[in-house]
Amino acid sequence: DEKLAYLSVIFFSISPASIFFSAAYSETLFSLFSFSAMFCDKLIPCCILIALSACTRSNGILNIGYPLYRLLIKYVNSRKDCSMTIFFTLKVLFVVSTSMIPLIIFQIYSYREFCGTFPSHIDQEVLLLASHKKYTLRGTGSQGMCHSIIPYFYIQNHYWNVGFLHYFRWRQIPNFIIALPILS
């Protein structure tokens, strides 16, 4: 629907959050890769775009829904035999695995850098401050982060008080009102 698309672009452009999408910030690249993935008809380039969006923002993995939806519609509208079901399953596994690569690489890197103990040349004052503030330092074998399944979730929760459904609080109602035009 051309009118709906036009209105969506207008609301996206005048949204209070649009400053983040027009500045040199990670949301700009995230928007570019996400919108490009939405309109990409070919599976492999779409997965690459989703992987790039996940490189810029961790919630980019949610863009997996676009190609999975297209695959599901094709599968539902096709004749269903054993080979078609196997082919559909392989495509779904391909989309999920290739789109998750950036997140997996980052988690492996985080474990390697922060969960191992190795000599580092950190000043004693920095070590004291980190201990006092409960910061995680590279090479010190952080206990909290290393016991988390996904280190980035620990970082979000521990340092920023951000996590799954943490944002939905009564004090956030004004922010939801501000976002209402683009959400609607």
PDB file of C-alpha atoms in Angstrom:
ATOM      1  CA  ASP A   1       0.000   0.000   0.000  1.00  0.00           C
ATOM      2  CA  GLU A   2       1.726   3.142  -1.262  1.00  0.00           C
ATOM      3  CA  LYS A   3      -0.180   5.513   1.055  1.00  0.00           C
ATOM      4  CA  LEU A   4       0.666   3.434   4.134  1.00  0.00           C
ATOM      5  CA  ALA A   5       4.317   3.283   3.080  1.00  0.00           C
ATOM      6  CA  TYR A   6       4.385   7.076   2.612  1.00  0.00           C
ATOM      7  CA  LEU A   7       2.809   7.700   6.030  1.00  0.00           C
ATOM      8  CA  SER A   8       5.231   5.262   7.655  1.00  0.00           C
ATOM      9  CA  VAL A   9       8.183   7.151   6.195  1.00  0.00           C
ATOM     10  CA  ILE A  10       6.744  10.475   7.381  1.00  0.00           C
ATOM     11  CA  PHE A  11       6.139   9.186  10.912  1.00  0.00           C
ATOM     12  CA  PHE A  12       9.581   7.585  10.966  1.00  0.00           C
ATOM     13  CA  SER A  13      11.132  10.893   9.873  1.00  0.00           C
ATOM     14  CA  ILE A  14       9.312  13.122  12.385  1.00  0.00           C
ATOM     15  CA  SER A  15       9.598  10.734  15.291  1.00  0.00           C
ATOM     16  CA  PRO A  16      11.465  12.204  18.293  1.00  0.00           C
ATOM     17  CA  ALA A  17      13.931   9.328  17.935  1.00  0.00           C
ATOM     18  CA  SER A  18      14.730  10.297  14.337  1.00  0.00           C
ATOM     19  CA  ILE A  19      17.711  12.337  15.539  1.00  0.00           C
ATOM     20  CA  PHE A  20      19.438   9.028  16.225  1.00  0.00           C
ATOM     21  CA  PHE A  21      18.655   7.822  12.705  1.00  0.00           C
ATOM     22  CA  SER A  22      20.078  10.908  11.011  1.00  0.00           C
ATOM     23  CA  ALA A  23      23.248  11.274  13.107  1.00  0.00           C
ATOM     24  CA  ALA A  24      26.521   9.397  12.922  1.00  0.00           C
ATOM     25  CA  TYR A  25      25.374   6.752  15.379  1.00  0.00           C
ATOM     26  CA  SER A  26      24.838   3.003  15.324  1.00  0.00           C
ATOM     27  CA  GLU A  27      21.074   3.394  14.779  1.00  0.00           C
ATOM     28  CA  THR A  28      21.736   4.935  11.364  1.00  0.00           C
ATOM     29  CA  LEU A  29      23.542   1.845  10.093  1.00  0.00           C
ATOM     30  CA  PHE A  30      21.058  -0.375  11.892  1.00  0.00           C
ATOM     31  CA  SER A  31      18.179   1.335  10.056  1.00  0.00           C
ATOM     32  CA  LEU A  32      19.957   1.066   6.719  1.00  0.00           C
ATOM     33  CA  PHE A  33      20.676  -2.647   7.110  1.00  0.00           C
ATOM     34  CA  SER A  34      17.241  -3.419   8.579  1.00  0.00           C
ATOM     35  CA  PHE A  35      15.294  -1.590   5.850  1.00  0.00           C
ATOM     36  CA  SER A  36      17.509  -3.110   3.171  1.00  0.00           C
ATOM     37  CA  ALA A  37      16.848  -6.581   4.592  1.00  0.00           C
ATOM     38  CA  MET A  38      13.106  -5.898   4.601  1.00  0.00           C
ATOM     39  CA  PHE A  39      13.110  -5.167   0.890  1.00  0.00           C
ATOM     40  CA  CYS A  40      15.662  -7.775  -0.163  1.00  0.00           C
ATOM     41  CA  ASP A  41      14.104 -10.589  -2.174  1.00  0.00           C
ATOM     42  CA  LYS A  42      17.127 -12.877  -2.312  1.00  0.00           C
ATOM     43  CA  LEU A  43      17.829 -15.078   0.693  1.00  0.00           C
ATOM     44  CA  ILE A  44      21.634 -14.871   0.969  1.00  0.00           C
ATOM     45  CA  PRO A  45      21.928 -11.056   0.609  1.00  0.00           C
ATOM     46  CA  CYS A  46      19.045 -10.703   3.068  1.00  0.00           C
ATOM     47  CA  CYS A  47      20.884 -12.865   5.628  1.00  0.00           C
ATOM     48  CA  ILE A  48      24.058 -10.830   5.120  1.00  0.00           C
ATOM     49  CA  LEU A  49      22.114  -7.605   5.727  1.00  0.00           C
ATOM     50  CA  ILE A  50      20.574  -9.069   8.883  1.00  0.00           C
ATOM     51  CA  ALA A  51      24.014 -10.158  10.088  1.00  0.00           C
ATOM     52  CA  LEU A  52      25.282  -6.617   9.468  1.00  0.00           C
ATOM     53  CA  SER A  53      22.332  -5.154  11.378  1.00  0.00           C
ATOM     54  CA  ALA A  54      23.172  -7.503  14.258  1.00  0.00           C
ATOM     55  CA  CYS A  55      26.759  -6.219  14.108  1.00  0.00           C
ATOM     56  CA  THR A  56      25.552  -2.672  14.687  1.00  0.00           C
ATOM     57  CA  ARG A  57      22.852  -3.408  17.289  1.00  0.00           C
ATOM     58  CA  SER A  58      22.343  -6.636  19.201  1.00  0.00           C
ATOM     59  CA  ASN A  59      18.591  -6.555  18.590  1.00  0.00           C
ATOM     60  CA  GLY A  60      19.331  -6.862  14.864  1.00  0.00           C
ATOM     61  CA  ILE A  61      18.853 -10.606  15.247  1.00  0.00           C
ATOM     62  CA  LEU A  62      15.132  -9.890  15.524  1.00  0.00           C
ATOM     63  CA  ASN A  63      15.229  -9.038  11.819  1.00  0.00           C
ATOM     64  CA  ILE A  64      15.393 -12.792  11.225  1.00  0.00           C
ATOM     65  CA  GLY A  65      11.617 -12.583  11.176  1.00  0.00           C
ATOM     66  CA  TYR A  66      11.544 -10.977   7.713  1.00  0.00           C
ATOM     67  CA  PRO A  67      13.097 -13.803   5.696  1.00  0.00           C
ATOM     68  CA  LEU A  68      11.494 -16.433   7.930  1.00  0.00           C
ATOM     69  CA  TYR A  69       8.075 -14.920   7.230  1.00  0.00           C
ATOM     70  CA  ARG A  70       8.740 -14.934   3.476  1.00  0.00           C
ATOM     71  CA  LEU A  71       9.908 -18.559   3.642  1.00  0.00           C
ATOM     72  CA  LEU A  72       6.846 -19.549   5.661  1.00  0.00           C
ATOM     73  CA  ILE A  73       4.476 -17.897   3.178  1.00  0.00           C
ATOM     74  CA  LYS A  74       6.188 -19.686   0.268  1.00  0.00           C
ATOM     75  CA  TYR A  75       6.012 -22.983   2.143  1.00  0.00           C
ATOM     76  CA  VAL A  76       2.341 -22.581   3.069  1.00  0.00           C
ATOM     77  CA  ASN A  77       1.425 -21.718  -0.531  1.00  0.00           C
ATOM     78  CA  SER A  78       3.412 -24.595  -2.064  1.00  0.00           C
ATOM     79  CA  ARG A  79       2.689 -28.251  -2.403  1.00  0.00           C
ATOM     80  CA  LYS A  80       3.898 -30.004   0.693  1.00  0.00           C
ATOM     81  CA  ASP A  81       5.886 -33.134   0.135  1.00  0.00           C
ATOM     82  CA  CYS A  82       8.823 -34.561   2.021  1.00  0.00           C
ATOM     83  CA  SER A  83      11.517 -32.925  -0.118  1.00  0.00           C
ATOM     84  CA  MET A  84       9.828 -29.509   0.116  1.00  0.00           C
ATOM     85  CA  THR A  85       9.634 -29.790   3.909  1.00  0.00           C
ATOM     86  CA  ILE A  86      13.308 -30.763   4.147  1.00  0.00           C
ATOM     87  CA  PHE A  87      14.277 -27.899   1.810  1.00  0.00           C
ATOM     88  CA  PHE A  88      12.180 -25.453   3.877  1.00  0.00           C
ATOM     89  CA  THR A  89      13.804 -26.674   7.116  1.00  0.00           C
ATOM     90  CA  LEU A  90      17.304 -26.312   5.647  1.00  0.00           C
ATOM     91  CA  LYS A  91      16.525 -22.768   4.509  1.00  0.00           C
ATOM     92  CA  VAL A  92      15.229 -21.852   7.970  1.00  0.00           C
ATOM     93  CA  LEU A  93      18.368 -23.267   9.583  1.00  0.00           C
ATOM     94  CA  PHE A  94      20.499 -21.338   7.085  1.00  0.00           C
ATOM     95  CA  VAL A  95      18.715 -18.051   7.830  1.00  0.00           C
ATOM     96  CA  VAL A  96      18.965 -18.481  11.592  1.00  0.00           C
ATOM     97  CA  SER A  97      22.587 -19.609  11.608  1.00  0.00           C
ATOM     98  CA  THR A  98      23.948 -16.968   9.224  1.00  0.00           C
ATOM     99  CA  SER A  99      22.022 -14.182  10.905  1.00  0.00           C
ATOM    100  CA  MET A 100      23.274 -15.205  14.357  1.00  0.00           C
ATOM    101  CA  ILE A 101      26.967 -15.304  13.393  1.00  0.00           C
ATOM    102  CA  PRO A 102      27.805 -11.766  14.661  1.00  0.00           C
ATOM    103  CA  LEU A 103      26.175 -12.419  18.035  1.00  0.00           C
ATOM    104  CA  ILE A 104      27.945 -15.755  18.411  1.00  0.00           C
ATOM    105  CA  ILE A 105      31.326 -14.287  17.456  1.00  0.00           C
ATOM    106  CA  PHE A 106      30.871 -11.439  19.932  1.00  0.00           C
ATOM    107  CA  GLN A 107      29.954 -13.847  22.738  1.00  0.00           C
ATOM    108  CA  ILE A 108      33.007 -16.011  22.037  1.00  0.00           C
ATOM    109  CA  TYR A 109      35.211 -12.921  21.961  1.00  0.00           C
ATOM    110  CA  SER A 110      33.723 -11.662  25.250  1.00  0.00           C
ATOM    111  CA  TYR A 111      34.299 -14.979  27.003  1.00  0.00           C
ATOM    112  CA  ARG A 112      37.859 -15.151  25.711  1.00  0.00           C
ATOM    113  CA  GLU A 113      38.718 -11.594  26.738  1.00  0.00           C
ATOM    114  CA  PHE A 114      36.918 -11.299  30.071  1.00  0.00           C
ATOM    115  CA  CYS A 115      36.540 -14.774  31.490  1.00  0.00           C
ATOM    116  CA  GLY A 116      40.119 -15.875  31.207  1.00  0.00           C
ATOM    117  CA  THR A 117      42.793 -14.806  33.653  1.00  0.00           C
ATOM    118  CA  PHE A 118      46.020 -13.588  32.168  1.00  0.00           C
ATOM    119  CA  PRO A 119      48.601 -10.998  33.169  1.00  0.00           C
ATOM    120  CA  SER A 120      47.641  -7.459  32.304  1.00  0.00           C
ATOM    121  CA  HIS A 121      49.344  -4.171  32.879  1.00  0.00           C
ATOM    122  CA  ILE A 122      46.575  -2.314  34.677  1.00  0.00           C
ATOM    123  CA  ASP A 123      47.481   0.348  37.201  1.00  0.00           C
ATOM    124  CA  GLN A 124      46.762  -0.454  40.833  1.00  0.00           C
ATOM    125  CA  GLU A 125      44.469   2.603  41.123  1.00  0.00           C
ATOM    126  CA  VAL A 126      42.335   1.371  38.247  1.00  0.00           C
ATOM    127  CA  LEU A 127      42.109  -2.087  39.826  1.00  0.00           C
ATOM    128  CA  LEU A 128      40.984  -0.535  43.128  1.00  0.00           C
ATOM    129  CA  LEU A 129      38.388   1.637  41.431  1.00  0.00           C
ATOM    130  CA  ALA A 130      37.115  -1.325  39.400  1.00  0.00           C
ATOM    131  CA  SER A 131      36.870  -3.428  42.539  1.00  0.00           C
ATOM    132  CA  HIS A 132      35.041  -0.664  44.401  1.00  0.00           C
ATOM    133  CA  LYS A 133      32.594   0.006  41.542  1.00  0.00           C
ATOM    134  CA  LYS A 134      32.287  -3.712  40.660  1.00  0.00           C
ATOM    135  CA  TYR A 135      33.488  -3.135  37.098  1.00  0.00           C
ATOM    136  CA  THR A 136      34.495  -6.004  34.857  1.00  0.00           C
ATOM    137  CA  LEU A 137      38.093  -5.755  33.678  1.00  0.00           C
ATOM    138  CA  ARG A 138      39.730  -7.592  30.814  1.00  0.00           C
ATOM    139  CA  GLY A 139      41.765 -10.609  31.893  1.00  0.00           C
ATOM    140  CA  THR A 140      40.593 -10.682  35.508  1.00  0.00           C
ATOM    141  CA  GLY A 141      38.194 -13.631  35.232  1.00  0.00           C
ATOM    142  CA  SER A 142      34.981 -11.737  35.942  1.00  0.00           C
ATOM    143  CA  GLN A 143      32.674 -13.970  37.961  1.00  0.00           C
ATOM    144  CA  GLY A 144      29.320 -12.370  37.098  1.00  0.00           C
ATOM    145  CA  MET A 145      29.685 -12.136  33.372  1.00  0.00           C
ATOM    146  CA  CYS A 146      31.302 -15.545  32.992  1.00  0.00           C
ATOM    147  CA  HIS A 147      28.384 -17.313  34.642  1.00  0.00           C
ATOM    148  CA  SER A 148      25.908 -15.708  32.260  1.00  0.00           C
ATOM    149  CA  ILE A 149      24.813 -17.640  29.184  1.00  0.00           C
ATOM    150  CA  ILE A 150      25.157 -14.527  27.030  1.00  0.00           C
ATOM    151  CA  PRO A 151      27.739 -12.041  28.399  1.00  0.00           C
ATOM    152  CA  TYR A 152      26.134  -9.043  26.695  1.00  0.00           C
ATOM    153  CA  PHE A 153      22.874  -9.669  28.569  1.00  0.00           C
ATOM    154  CA  TYR A 154      24.831  -9.556  31.824  1.00  0.00           C
ATOM    155  CA  ILE A 155      26.482  -6.271  30.803  1.00  0.00           C
ATOM    156  CA  GLN A 156      23.123  -4.735  29.890  1.00  0.00           C
ATOM    157  CA  ASN A 157      21.523  -5.846  33.135  1.00  0.00           C
ATOM    158  CA  HIS A 158      24.433  -5.142  35.482  1.00  0.00           C
ATOM    159  CA  TYR A 159      25.635  -1.777  34.162  1.00  0.00           C
ATOM    160  CA  TRP A 160      22.622  -0.265  32.407  1.00  0.00           C
ATOM    161  CA  ASN A 161      19.685  -1.986  34.143  1.00  0.00           C
ATOM    162  CA  VAL A 162      18.461  -2.999  30.693  1.00  0.00           C
ATOM    163  CA  GLY A 163      17.154  -6.428  29.883  1.00  0.00           C
ATOM    164  CA  PHE A 164      14.220  -8.392  28.607  1.00  0.00           C
ATOM    165  CA  LEU A 165      11.060  -6.446  29.538  1.00  0.00           C
ATOM    166  CA  HIS A 166      13.003  -4.178  31.955  1.00  0.00           C
ATOM    167  CA  TYR A 167      11.872  -1.093  30.057  1.00  0.00           C
ATOM    168  CA  PHE A 168       8.182  -1.648  30.735  1.00  0.00           C
ATOM    169  CA  ARG A 169       7.738   0.381  33.929  1.00  0.00           C
ATOM    170  CA  TRP A 170       5.124   2.954  34.900  1.00  0.00           C
ATOM    171  CA  ARG A 171       7.706   5.755  34.795  1.00  0.00           C
ATOM    172  CA  GLN A 172       8.255   5.027  31.077  1.00  0.00           C
ATOM    173  CA  ILE A 173       4.678   5.955  30.087  1.00  0.00           C
ATOM    174  CA  PRO A 174       5.769   9.428  28.818  1.00  0.00           C
ATOM    175  CA  ASN A 175       8.307   7.762  26.514  1.00  0.00           C
ATOM    176  CA  PHE A 176       5.641   5.456  25.127  1.00  0.00           C
ATOM    177  CA  ILE A 177       3.384   8.475  24.501  1.00  0.00           C
ATOM    178  CA  ILE A 178       6.229  10.182  22.614  1.00  0.00           C
ATOM    179  CA  ALA A 179       6.719   7.023  20.524  1.00  0.00           C
ATOM    180  CA  LEU A 180       3.003   6.594  19.866  1.00  0.00           C
ATOM    181  CA  PRO A 181       2.986   8.186  16.356  1.00  0.00           C
ATOM    182  CA  ILE A 182       5.556   5.772  14.935  1.00  0.00           C
ATOM    183  CA  LEU A 183       4.142   2.803  16.875  1.00  0.00           C
ATOM    184  CA  SER A 184       0.668   3.448  15.525  1.00  0.00           C
TER     185      SER A 184
END
